[in-house]
């Protein structure tokens, strides 16, 4: 596709299909918006599915902020085996007996809070400029270091025992303890678990380590990302009708081909789903939102010197004339970056405050297509 400069900037949420790479999933966004200036904010492995947050146009500058967001996943783990890639695309390198449900719950308690995690050998992490996965496939030995991550919470959603029977758990955790106690000695073949984790957490590594702690082995056969910061999968444009993510659906789809949908339909969904930058997103990115006074909008766009009096406080997530404090006293914090909005909610750019001086980080051109402000 020829490279073009689109007049559209925005944030697009994509529900990536299993079997597609994150990169290939961006093609429909590029085509729909008529630009090659797009970037996703955290990849998903080919076998995984779920939420990709894509920044387009001038909002690609936000990508580095969104990458740092916490994330929520649903993982389907198979016990009794471990593959070299820790996913269904690898070859089995270890086998073991199935763990008991009691041992699994103990493992989840062990791997909670701040932990040290060894990333997968097959990963995009670079060693001397080369990806670890590429080195592994070429037959070289890869030595990675453990790194700190945080597991905020984990919750068993579904179990498939070694006899083929299943057990589902209440989302509100009302009867989880009783169900676990009644079935604690039964052997677990598959488990679907919800994890809320920090940036940089590998769910594949988490599955591996849980399996070993249980006295078994484990790897991922399915992964669904449902949330990145304030962005949720339910708001994403989907390449197909959204299906229920269960142990059975993951098992049945392991050997199936990627379903196809016409590019035209997906492009239309993307155009409907594109979102503007909002104060909520800005604040989640660590860019505290402020409002430029109406009579200083043109001064800001033209890059004239910045003064504190040009800005007002925003004290609501949706900007309107009534939500701006017109008698403000913004307490600019040292070494802090701020997002700038007009009183109509249009994103103007980012400024920084350092050594009692306000400076431009970047300004968003205001000849772009405007979207209705969406409260996220």
mmCIF file of C-alpha atoms in Angstrom:
data_model
loop_
_atom_site.group_PDB
_atom_site.id
_atom_site.type_symbol
_atom_site.label_atom_id
_atom_site.label_comp_id
_atom_site.label_asym_id
_atom_site.label_seq_id
_atom_site.Cartn_x
_atom_site.Cartn_y
_atom_site.Cartn_z
ATOM 1 C CA UNK A 1 0.000 0.000 0.000
ATOM 2 C CA UNK A 2 1.374 3.404 -0.929
ATOM 3 C CA UNK A 3 2.254 5.583 2.018
ATOM 4 C CA UNK A 4 -0.138 8.454 2.506
ATOM 5 C CA UNK A 5 -0.593 11.262 4.978
ATOM 6 C CA UNK A 6 -4.045 10.966 6.490
ATOM 7 C CA UNK A 7 -5.881 13.929 7.992
ATOM 8 C CA UNK A 8 -7.277 11.559 10.618
ATOM 9 C CA UNK A 9 -5.805 11.017 14.070
ATOM 10 C CA UNK A 10 -7.416 8.786 16.645
ATOM 11 C CA UNK A 11 -7.370 5.639 18.740
ATOM 12 C CA UNK A 12 -8.805 2.411 17.352
ATOM 13 C CA UNK A 13 -9.543 -0.690 19.427
ATOM 14 C CA UNK A 14 -9.163 -3.958 17.510
ATOM 15 C CA UNK A 15 -10.254 -7.444 18.560
ATOM 16 C CA UNK A 16 -7.387 -9.455 17.078
ATOM 17 C CA UNK A 17 -8.135 -12.948 15.845
ATOM 18 C CA UNK A 18 -6.176 -15.988 16.911
ATOM 19 C CA UNK A 19 -3.908 -17.033 14.045
ATOM 20 C CA UNK A 20 -3.103 -13.500 12.891
ATOM 21 C CA UNK A 21 -0.026 -11.519 13.854
ATOM 22 C CA UNK A 22 -0.472 -8.153 15.533
ATOM 23 C CA UNK A 23 1.240 -6.513 12.558
ATOM 24 C CA UNK A 24 -1.086 -8.047 9.967
ATOM 25 C CA UNK A 25 -4.088 -6.976 12.044
ATOM 26 C CA UNK A 26 -3.125 -3.345 11.419
ATOM 27 C CA UNK A 27 -3.699 -3.567 7.666
ATOM 28 C CA UNK A 28 -7.430 -2.889 7.924
ATOM 29 C CA UNK A 29 -6.743 0.186 10.087
ATOM 30 C CA UNK A 30 -4.234 1.547 7.560
ATOM 31 C CA UNK A 31 -6.648 0.912 4.712
ATOM 32 C CA UNK A 32 -9.684 2.386 6.494
ATOM 33 C CA UNK A 33 -7.903 5.590 7.511
ATOM 34 C CA UNK A 34 -5.791 5.933 4.388
ATOM 35 C CA UNK A 35 -2.480 6.121 6.208
ATOM 36 C CA UNK A 36 0.557 4.067 7.082
ATOM 37 C CA UNK A 37 1.102 6.131 10.224
ATOM 38 C CA UNK A 38 -0.286 3.672 12.765
ATOM 39 C CA UNK A 39 1.176 1.802 15.698
ATOM 40 C CA UNK A 40 -0.148 -0.752 18.145
ATOM 41 C CA UNK A 41 0.665 -0.471 21.818
ATOM 42 C CA UNK A 42 1.734 -3.958 22.815
ATOM 43 C CA UNK A 43 1.792 -7.068 20.647
ATOM 44 C CA UNK A 44 -0.150 -10.276 21.036
ATOM 45 C CA UNK A 45 1.375 -13.587 20.021
ATOM 46 C CA UNK A 46 -0.042 -15.172 16.889
ATOM 47 C CA UNK A 47 -2.041 -17.804 18.821
ATOM 48 C CA UNK A 48 -3.498 -15.152 21.173
ATOM 49 C CA UNK A 49 -6.549 -12.997 20.607
ATOM 50 C CA UNK A 50 -8.241 -9.956 22.005
ATOM 51 C CA UNK A 51 -7.588 -6.284 22.501
ATOM 52 C CA UNK A 52 -5.077 -4.275 20.495
ATOM 53 C CA UNK A 53 -4.988 -0.513 21.036
ATOM 54 C CA UNK A 54 -3.945 1.165 17.790
ATOM 55 C CA UNK A 55 -2.901 4.823 17.592
ATOM 56 C CA UNK A 56 -3.240 6.552 14.219
ATOM 57 C CA UNK A 57 -1.918 9.810 12.787
ATOM 58 C CA UNK A 58 -0.476 12.252 15.299
ATOM 59 C CA UNK A 59 -1.706 10.133 18.208
ATOM 60 C CA UNK A 60 1.029 7.570 17.480
ATOM 61 C CA UNK A 61 3.003 9.759 19.901
ATOM 62 C CA UNK A 62 0.884 8.231 22.682
ATOM 63 C CA UNK A 63 2.010 4.670 21.962
ATOM 64 C CA UNK A 64 4.879 4.688 24.454
ATOM 65 C CA UNK A 65 2.512 5.812 27.233
ATOM 66 C CA UNK A 66 -0.175 3.196 26.513
ATOM 67 C CA UNK A 67 2.389 0.374 26.369
ATOM 68 C CA UNK A 68 2.986 0.998 30.076
ATOM 69 C CA UNK A 69 -0.673 0.374 31.054
ATOM 70 C CA UNK A 70 -1.710 -2.544 33.235
ATOM 71 C CA UNK A 71 -3.437 -5.370 31.373
ATOM 72 C CA UNK A 72 -6.108 -8.012 31.975
ATOM 73 C CA UNK A 73 -6.107 -11.453 30.352
ATOM 74 C CA UNK A 74 -8.016 -14.710 30.340
ATOM 75 C CA UNK A 75 -5.634 -17.632 29.888
ATOM 76 C CA UNK A 76 -6.413 -21.262 29.080
ATOM 77 C CA UNK A 77 -3.633 -23.420 30.518
ATOM 78 C CA UNK A 78 -3.068 -27.091 29.718
ATOM 79 C CA UNK A 79 -1.334 -29.052 32.481
ATOM 80 C CA UNK A 80 0.783 -32.186 32.105
ATOM 81 C CA UNK A 81 2.885 -30.817 29.240
ATOM 82 C CA UNK A 82 5.308 -27.986 28.510
ATOM 83 C CA UNK A 83 6.341 -26.821 25.042
ATOM 84 C CA UNK A 84 9.556 -25.030 24.118
ATOM 85 C CA UNK A 85 7.631 -21.902 23.116
ATOM 86 C CA UNK A 86 5.188 -22.221 26.060
ATOM 87 C CA UNK A 87 2.305 -22.009 23.574
ATOM 88 C CA UNK A 88 0.520 -24.393 21.165
ATOM 89 C CA UNK A 89 2.911 -23.598 18.299
ATOM 90 C CA UNK A 90 5.896 -25.268 19.989
ATOM 91 C CA UNK A 91 6.992 -28.860 20.491
ATOM 92 C CA UNK A 92 6.500 -30.749 23.749
ATOM 93 C CA UNK A 93 9.721 -30.871 25.783
ATOM 94 C CA UNK A 94 8.435 -32.015 29.200
ATOM 95 C CA UNK A 95 5.559 -34.133 30.518
ATOM 96 C CA UNK A 96 4.262 -34.659 34.037
ATOM 97 C CA UNK A 97 1.182 -35.740 35.975
ATOM 98 C CA UNK A 98 -1.784 -33.426 36.404
ATOM 99 C CA UNK A 99 -1.889 -31.230 39.526
ATOM 100 C CA UNK A 100 -4.713 -31.223 42.052
ATOM 101 C CA UNK A 101 -7.069 -28.272 42.243
ATOM 102 C CA UNK A 102 -5.717 -27.577 45.734
ATOM 103 C CA UNK A 103 -2.166 -27.336 44.393
ATOM 104 C CA UNK A 104 -3.317 -24.990 41.630
ATOM 105 C CA UNK A 105 -4.964 -22.608 44.098
ATOM 106 C CA UNK A 106 -1.805 -22.638 46.227
ATOM 107 C CA UNK A 107 0.249 -21.752 43.141
ATOM 108 C CA UNK A 108 -1.975 -18.792 42.353
ATOM 109 C CA UNK A 109 -1.444 -17.516 45.886
ATOM 110 C CA UNK A 110 2.312 -17.967 45.462
ATOM 111 C CA UNK A 111 2.432 -16.033 42.198
ATOM 112 C CA UNK A 112 0.710 -12.858 43.351
ATOM 113 C CA UNK A 113 1.915 -9.356 44.052
ATOM 114 C CA UNK A 114 5.450 -8.386 43.094
ATOM 115 C CA UNK A 115 7.454 -11.310 41.732
ATOM 116 C CA UNK A 116 10.608 -11.958 39.679
ATOM 117 C CA UNK A 117 9.775 -13.561 36.333
ATOM 118 C CA UNK A 118 11.959 -15.219 33.710
ATOM 119 C CA UNK A 119 10.714 -14.219 30.217
ATOM 120 C CA UNK A 120 10.196 -16.971 27.611
ATOM 121 C CA UNK A 121 13.228 -17.880 25.516
ATOM 122 C CA UNK A 122 10.996 -17.524 22.465
ATOM 123 C CA UNK A 123 10.177 -13.821 22.831
ATOM 124 C CA UNK A 124 10.758 -10.490 21.116
ATOM 125 C CA UNK A 125 13.270 -9.419 23.761
ATOM 126 C CA UNK A 126 16.586 -8.482 22.177
ATOM 127 C CA UNK A 127 20.013 -9.876 23.022
ATOM 128 C CA UNK A 128 22.884 -7.984 21.383
ATOM 129 C CA UNK A 129 20.429 -6.491 18.908
ATOM 130 C CA UNK A 130 18.774 -9.786 17.917
ATOM 131 C CA UNK A 131 15.432 -11.158 19.053
ATOM 132 C CA UNK A 132 15.660 -14.027 21.495
ATOM 133 C CA UNK A 133 13.174 -16.044 19.414
ATOM 134 C CA UNK A 134 15.346 -15.669 16.294
ATOM 135 C CA UNK A 135 18.428 -16.810 18.203
ATOM 136 C CA UNK A 136 16.562 -19.846 19.557
ATOM 137 C CA UNK A 137 15.344 -20.853 16.089
ATOM 138 C CA UNK A 138 18.895 -20.614 14.763
ATOM 139 C CA UNK A 139 20.038 -23.090 17.419
ATOM 140 C CA UNK A 140 21.814 -20.637 19.736
ATOM 141 C CA UNK A 141 21.537 -20.695 23.510
ATOM 142 C CA UNK A 142 19.601 -17.801 25.015
ATOM 143 C CA UNK A 143 20.203 -16.528 28.534
ATOM 144 C CA UNK A 144 17.627 -14.056 29.800
ATOM 145 C CA UNK A 145 17.512 -12.402 33.194
ATOM 146 C CA UNK A 146 14.582 -12.396 35.566
ATOM 147 C CA UNK A 147 12.762 -9.108 35.855
ATOM 148 C CA UNK A 148 10.239 -7.645 38.281
ATOM 149 C CA UNK A 149 6.539 -7.746 37.400
ATOM 150 C CA UNK A 150 3.347 -7.536 39.423
ATOM 151 C CA UNK A 151 0.380 -9.923 39.463
ATOM 152 C CA UNK A 152 -2.411 -7.809 40.891
ATOM 153 C CA UNK A 153 -5.014 -10.565 40.955
ATOM 154 C CA UNK A 154 -5.837 -14.013 39.627
ATOM 155 C CA UNK A 155 -9.171 -15.812 39.523
ATOM 156 C CA UNK A 156 -10.072 -19.305 38.365
ATOM 157 C CA UNK A 157 -12.986 -19.046 35.934
ATOM 158 C CA UNK A 158 -13.274 -22.628 34.691
ATOM 159 C CA UNK A 159 -11.705 -26.055 35.250
ATOM 160 C CA UNK A 160 -11.687 -29.177 33.077
ATOM 161 C CA UNK A 161 -10.699 -32.212 35.113
ATOM 162 C CA UNK A 162 -8.827 -35.289 33.897
ATOM 163 C CA UNK A 163 -12.108 -37.216 33.624
ATOM 164 C CA UNK A 164 -13.474 -34.658 31.143
ATOM 165 C CA UNK A 165 -15.952 -33.001 33.513
ATOM 166 C CA UNK A 166 -15.952 -29.222 33.921
ATOM 167 C CA UNK A 167 -16.448 -26.824 36.804
ATOM 168 C CA UNK A 168 -17.298 -23.126 36.379
ATOM 169 C CA UNK A 169 -16.832 -20.420 38.971
ATOM 170 C CA UNK A 170 -18.958 -17.400 39.822
ATOM 171 C CA UNK A 171 -17.564 -14.083 38.552
ATOM 172 C CA UNK A 172 -18.454 -12.587 41.925
ATOM 173 C CA UNK A 173 -16.489 -15.328 43.740
ATOM 174 C CA UNK A 174 -19.469 -16.107 46.001
ATOM 175 C CA UNK A 175 -19.063 -19.881 46.079
ATOM 176 C CA UNK A 176 -15.461 -20.258 44.892
ATOM 177 C CA UNK A 177 -14.100 -21.387 48.253
ATOM 178 C CA UNK A 178 -16.758 -24.053 48.711
ATOM 179 C CA UNK A 179 -16.322 -25.390 45.170
ATOM 180 C CA UNK A 180 -12.565 -25.593 45.558
ATOM 181 C CA UNK A 181 -12.831 -27.357 48.903
ATOM 182 C CA UNK A 182 -15.281 -29.929 47.541
ATOM 183 C CA UNK A 183 -13.036 -30.664 44.526
ATOM 184 C CA UNK A 184 -9.581 -29.977 45.956
ATOM 185 C CA UNK A 185 -8.175 -33.466 45.340
ATOM 186 C CA UNK A 186 -9.403 -33.782 41.746
ATOM 187 C CA UNK A 187 -6.806 -33.598 38.977
ATOM 188 C CA UNK A 188 -6.809 -30.550 36.691
ATOM 189 C CA UNK A 189 -6.187 -31.005 32.967
ATOM 190 C CA UNK A 190 -7.158 -27.501 31.793
ATOM 191 C CA UNK A 191 -7.841 -24.239 33.625
ATOM 192 C CA UNK A 192 -9.148 -20.882 32.446
ATOM 193 C CA UNK A 193 -7.811 -18.151 34.701
ATOM 194 C CA UNK A 194 -8.223 -14.378 34.730
ATOM 195 C CA UNK A 195 -5.031 -12.414 35.432
ATOM 196 C CA UNK A 196 -4.630 -8.689 36.079
ATOM 197 C CA UNK A 197 -0.958 -7.828 35.605
ATOM 198 C CA UNK A 198 1.565 -5.041 35.177
ATOM 199 C CA UNK A 199 3.423 -4.017 32.063
ATOM 200 C CA UNK A 200 5.966 -6.596 30.898
ATOM 201 C CA UNK A 201 4.290 -9.648 32.424
ATOM 202 C CA UNK A 202 4.462 -12.752 30.230
ATOM 203 C CA UNK A 203 1.414 -14.948 30.763
ATOM 204 C CA UNK A 204 3.259 -17.803 29.031
ATOM 205 C CA UNK A 205 5.964 -17.634 31.707
ATOM 206 C CA UNK A 206 3.331 -17.408 34.416
ATOM 207 C CA UNK A 207 1.664 -20.595 33.130
ATOM 208 C CA UNK A 208 5.029 -22.380 33.040
ATOM 209 C CA UNK A 209 5.937 -21.344 36.585
ATOM 210 C CA UNK A 210 2.502 -22.228 37.983
ATOM 211 C CA UNK A 211 2.797 -25.693 36.435
ATOM 212 C CA UNK A 212 6.210 -26.315 37.943
ATOM 213 C CA UNK A 213 5.131 -25.063 41.382
ATOM 214 C CA UNK A 214 2.187 -27.489 41.234
ATOM 215 C CA UNK A 215 4.564 -30.391 40.642
ATOM 216 C CA UNK A 216 3.397 -30.599 37.054
ATOM 217 C CA UNK A 217 4.162 -28.884 33.746
ATOM 218 C CA UNK A 218 2.016 -26.379 31.844
ATOM 219 C CA UNK A 219 1.755 -24.154 28.797
ATOM 220 C CA UNK A 220 -0.811 -21.824 27.234
ATOM 221 C CA UNK A 221 -3.213 -23.084 24.602
ATOM 222 C CA UNK A 222 -5.322 -19.914 24.525
ATOM 223 C CA UNK A 223 -4.991 -16.282 25.569
ATOM 224 C CA UNK A 224 -7.542 -13.479 25.450
ATOM 225 C CA UNK A 225 -6.600 -9.893 26.331
ATOM 226 C CA UNK A 226 -9.676 -8.088 27.622
ATOM 227 C CA UNK A 227 -8.353 -4.787 28.963
ATOM 228 C CA UNK A 228 -5.445 -2.348 28.553
ATOM 229 C CA UNK A 229 -5.609 0.521 31.008
ATOM 230 C CA UNK A 230 -8.988 2.216 30.502
ATOM 231 C CA UNK A 231 -9.599 0.459 27.157
ATOM 232 C CA UNK A 232 -11.838 -2.625 27.070
ATOM 233 C CA UNK A 233 -12.377 -5.414 24.549
ATOM 234 C CA UNK A 234 -16.149 -4.867 24.518
ATOM 235 C CA UNK A 235 -15.564 -1.542 22.717
ATOM 236 C CA UNK A 236 -13.313 -3.007 20.017
ATOM 237 C CA UNK A 237 -13.957 -3.489 16.321
ATOM 238 C CA UNK A 238 -14.000 -7.219 15.615
ATOM 239 C CA UNK A 239 -12.973 -9.158 12.521
ATOM 240 C CA UNK A 240 -15.787 -11.571 13.257
ATOM 241 C CA UNK A 241 -18.718 -11.970 15.577
ATOM 242 C CA UNK A 242 -17.388 -12.122 19.123
ATOM 243 C CA UNK A 243 -17.471 -15.673 20.450
ATOM 244 C CA UNK A 244 -17.449 -16.918 24.018
ATOM 245 C CA UNK A 245 -13.929 -17.691 25.242
ATOM 246 C CA UNK A 246 -14.036 -21.027 27.072
ATOM 247 C CA UNK A 247 -11.815 -24.059 27.484
ATOM 248 C CA UNK A 248 -13.895 -25.991 24.950
ATOM 249 C CA UNK A 249 -13.879 -23.168 22.362
ATOM 250 C CA UNK A 250 -10.095 -22.851 22.646
ATOM 251 C CA UNK A 251 -9.563 -26.623 22.275
ATOM 252 C CA UNK A 252 -11.888 -26.812 19.268
ATOM 253 C CA UNK A 253 -10.155 -23.868 17.564
ATOM 254 C CA UNK A 254 -6.589 -25.139 18.001
ATOM 255 C CA UNK A 255 -6.465 -26.712 14.564
ATOM 256 C CA UNK A 256 -9.010 -24.536 12.763
ATOM 257 C CA UNK A 257 -8.157 -21.966 10.115
ATOM 258 C CA UNK A 258 -8.493 -18.240 10.655
ATOM 259 C CA UNK A 259 -12.039 -17.121 9.734
ATOM 260 C CA UNK A 260 -12.194 -14.466 7.065
ATOM 261 C CA UNK A 261 -14.295 -11.345 6.915
ATOM 262 C CA UNK A 262 -14.458 -8.938 4.004
ATOM 263 C CA UNK A 263 -11.992 -6.077 4.330
ATOM 264 C CA UNK A 264 -14.743 -3.627 3.500
ATOM 265 C CA UNK A 265 -16.859 -4.676 6.508
ATOM 266 C CA UNK A 266 -13.907 -4.416 8.872
ATOM 267 C CA UNK A 267 -12.933 -1.002 7.503
ATOM 268 C CA UNK A 268 -16.440 0.270 8.146
ATOM 269 C CA UNK A 269 -16.324 -0.999 11.732
ATOM 270 C CA UNK A 270 -13.001 0.782 12.270
ATOM 271 C CA UNK A 271 -14.412 4.074 10.995
ATOM 272 C CA UNK A 272 -17.309 3.706 13.420
ATOM 273 C CA UNK A 273 -15.087 2.817 16.367
ATOM 274 C CA UNK A 274 -12.273 5.377 16.057
ATOM 275 C CA UNK A 275 -11.978 7.489 19.205
ATOM 276 C CA UNK A 276 -10.389 10.853 19.930
ATOM 277 C CA UNK A 277 -7.926 11.581 22.689
ATOM 278 C CA UNK A 278 -9.882 12.390 25.867
ATOM 279 C CA UNK A 279 -8.949 13.714 29.315
ATOM 280 C CA UNK A 280 -9.619 10.252 30.769
ATOM 281 C CA UNK A 281 -7.140 8.615 28.377
ATOM 282 C CA UNK A 282 -4.651 11.442 28.885
ATOM 283 C CA UNK A 283 -4.711 11.117 32.650
ATOM 284 C CA UNK A 284 -4.328 7.327 32.405
ATOM 285 C CA UNK A 285 -1.257 8.002 30.239
ATOM 286 C CA UNK A 286 0.205 10.119 33.039
ATOM 287 C CA UNK A 287 -0.479 13.337 31.126
ATOM 288 C CA UNK A 288 -2.544 15.441 33.535
ATOM 289 C CA UNK A 289 -5.198 17.269 31.461
ATOM 290 C CA UNK A 290 -5.461 21.069 31.433
ATOM 291 C CA UNK A 291 -7.554 23.444 29.342
ATOM 292 C CA UNK A 292 -6.151 26.190 27.116
ATOM 293 C CA UNK A 293 -8.189 29.405 27.403
ATOM 294 C CA UNK A 294 -10.194 30.173 24.296
ATOM 295 C CA UNK A 295 -8.362 33.413 23.546
ATOM 296 C CA UNK A 296 -5.019 31.590 23.672
ATOM 297 C CA UNK A 297 -5.860 28.659 21.386
ATOM 298 C CA UNK A 298 -4.268 30.276 18.344
ATOM 299 C CA UNK A 299 -1.226 31.303 20.350
ATOM 300 C CA UNK A 300 -0.731 27.669 21.363
ATOM 301 C CA UNK A 301 -1.188 26.361 17.816
ATOM 302 C CA UNK A 302 1.335 28.904 16.521
ATOM 303 C CA UNK A 303 3.920 27.961 19.131
ATOM 304 C CA UNK A 304 4.077 31.243 20.981
ATOM 305 C CA UNK A 305 5.675 31.455 24.455
ATOM 306 C CA UNK A 306 3.664 29.681 27.147
ATOM 307 C CA UNK A 307 2.524 31.219 30.411
ATOM 308 C CA UNK A 308 0.624 29.750 33.348
ATOM 309 C CA UNK A 309 -2.235 32.196 32.826
ATOM 310 C CA UNK A 310 -2.995 30.553 29.462
ATOM 311 C CA UNK A 311 -4.260 27.390 31.157
ATOM 312 C CA UNK A 312 -7.245 26.444 33.293
ATOM 313 C CA UNK A 313 -8.078 23.413 35.377
ATOM 314 C CA UNK A 314 -10.332 20.650 34.124
ATOM 315 C CA UNK A 315 -12.363 19.002 36.872
ATOM 316 C CA UNK A 316 -14.582 16.632 34.905
ATOM 317 C CA UNK A 317 -13.869 13.738 32.538
ATOM 318 C CA UNK A 318 -15.981 15.300 29.768
ATOM 319 C CA UNK A 319 -15.002 18.835 28.878
ATOM 320 C CA UNK A 320 -17.646 21.500 28.448
ATOM 321 C CA UNK A 321 -17.817 25.191 29.203
ATOM 322 C CA UNK A 322 -19.266 24.320 32.606
ATOM 323 C CA UNK A 323 -16.544 21.830 33.486
ATOM 324 C CA UNK A 324 -13.667 24.289 33.216
ATOM 325 C CA UNK A 325 -12.631 26.338 36.230
ATOM 326 C CA UNK A 326 -12.394 29.896 34.972
ATOM 327 C CA UNK A 327 -10.694 31.123 38.140
ATOM 328 C CA UNK A 328 -7.962 28.540 38.261
ATOM 329 C CA UNK A 329 -4.737 28.268 40.097
ATOM 330 C CA UNK A 330 -2.975 25.382 38.406
ATOM 331 C CA UNK A 331 -0.222 24.028 40.595
ATOM 332 C CA UNK A 332 2.189 22.870 37.925
ATOM 333 C CA UNK A 333 4.408 20.062 39.235
ATOM 334 C CA UNK A 334 8.108 19.905 38.499
ATOM 335 C CA UNK A 335 9.101 17.446 35.736
ATOM 336 C CA UNK A 336 5.444 16.699 34.920
ATOM 337 C CA UNK A 337 3.920 16.499 31.438
ATOM 338 C CA UNK A 338 0.408 17.818 30.750
ATOM 339 C CA UNK A 339 -2.123 17.184 27.993
ATOM 340 C CA UNK A 340 -3.806 20.293 26.604
ATOM 341 C CA UNK A 341 -7.459 20.435 25.517
ATOM 342 C CA UNK A 342 -9.715 23.194 24.246
ATOM 343 C CA UNK A 343 -12.891 23.943 26.183
ATOM 344 C CA UNK A 344 -14.696 21.943 23.463
ATOM 345 C CA UNK A 345 -12.635 18.871 24.275
ATOM 346 C CA UNK A 346 -10.254 18.984 21.298
ATOM 347 C CA UNK A 347 -6.780 17.636 22.026
ATOM 348 C CA UNK A 348 -4.166 20.299 21.255
ATOM 349 C CA UNK A 349 -0.958 18.650 22.376
ATOM 350 C CA UNK A 350 1.396 18.072 25.291
ATOM 351 C CA UNK A 351 3.429 20.480 27.405
ATOM 352 C CA UNK A 352 5.959 19.966 30.175
ATOM 353 C CA UNK A 353 6.891 21.922 33.279
ATOM 354 C CA UNK A 354 10.535 22.040 34.337
ATOM 355 C CA UNK A 355 12.570 24.576 36.292
ATOM 356 C CA UNK A 356 9.486 26.783 36.663
ATOM 357 C CA UNK A 357 9.112 26.975 32.893
ATOM 358 C CA UNK A 358 6.388 25.613 30.588
ATOM 359 C CA UNK A 359 7.639 24.121 27.326
ATOM 360 C CA UNK A 360 6.058 22.494 24.291
ATOM 361 C CA UNK A 361 6.423 18.750 23.852
ATOM 362 C CA UNK A 362 4.346 18.668 20.684
ATOM 363 C CA UNK A 363 1.343 20.382 19.105
ATOM 364 C CA UNK A 364 -1.437 18.539 17.252
ATOM 365 C CA UNK A 365 -2.359 20.239 13.953
ATOM 366 C CA UNK A 366 -5.972 21.369 14.055
ATOM 367 C CA UNK A 367 -6.811 20.703 10.394
ATOM 368 C CA UNK A 368 -7.641 17.087 11.202
ATOM 369 C CA UNK A 369 -11.052 15.474 11.180
ATOM 370 C CA UNK A 370 -12.817 16.022 14.508
ATOM 371 C CA UNK A 371 -14.793 13.331 16.293
ATOM 372 C CA UNK A 372 -17.491 13.646 18.880
ATOM 373 C CA UNK A 373 -15.994 13.441 22.358
ATOM 374 C CA UNK A 374 -16.507 9.964 23.774
ATOM 375 C CA UNK A 375 -16.491 9.414 27.516
ATOM 376 C CA UNK A 376 -14.513 6.223 28.108
#
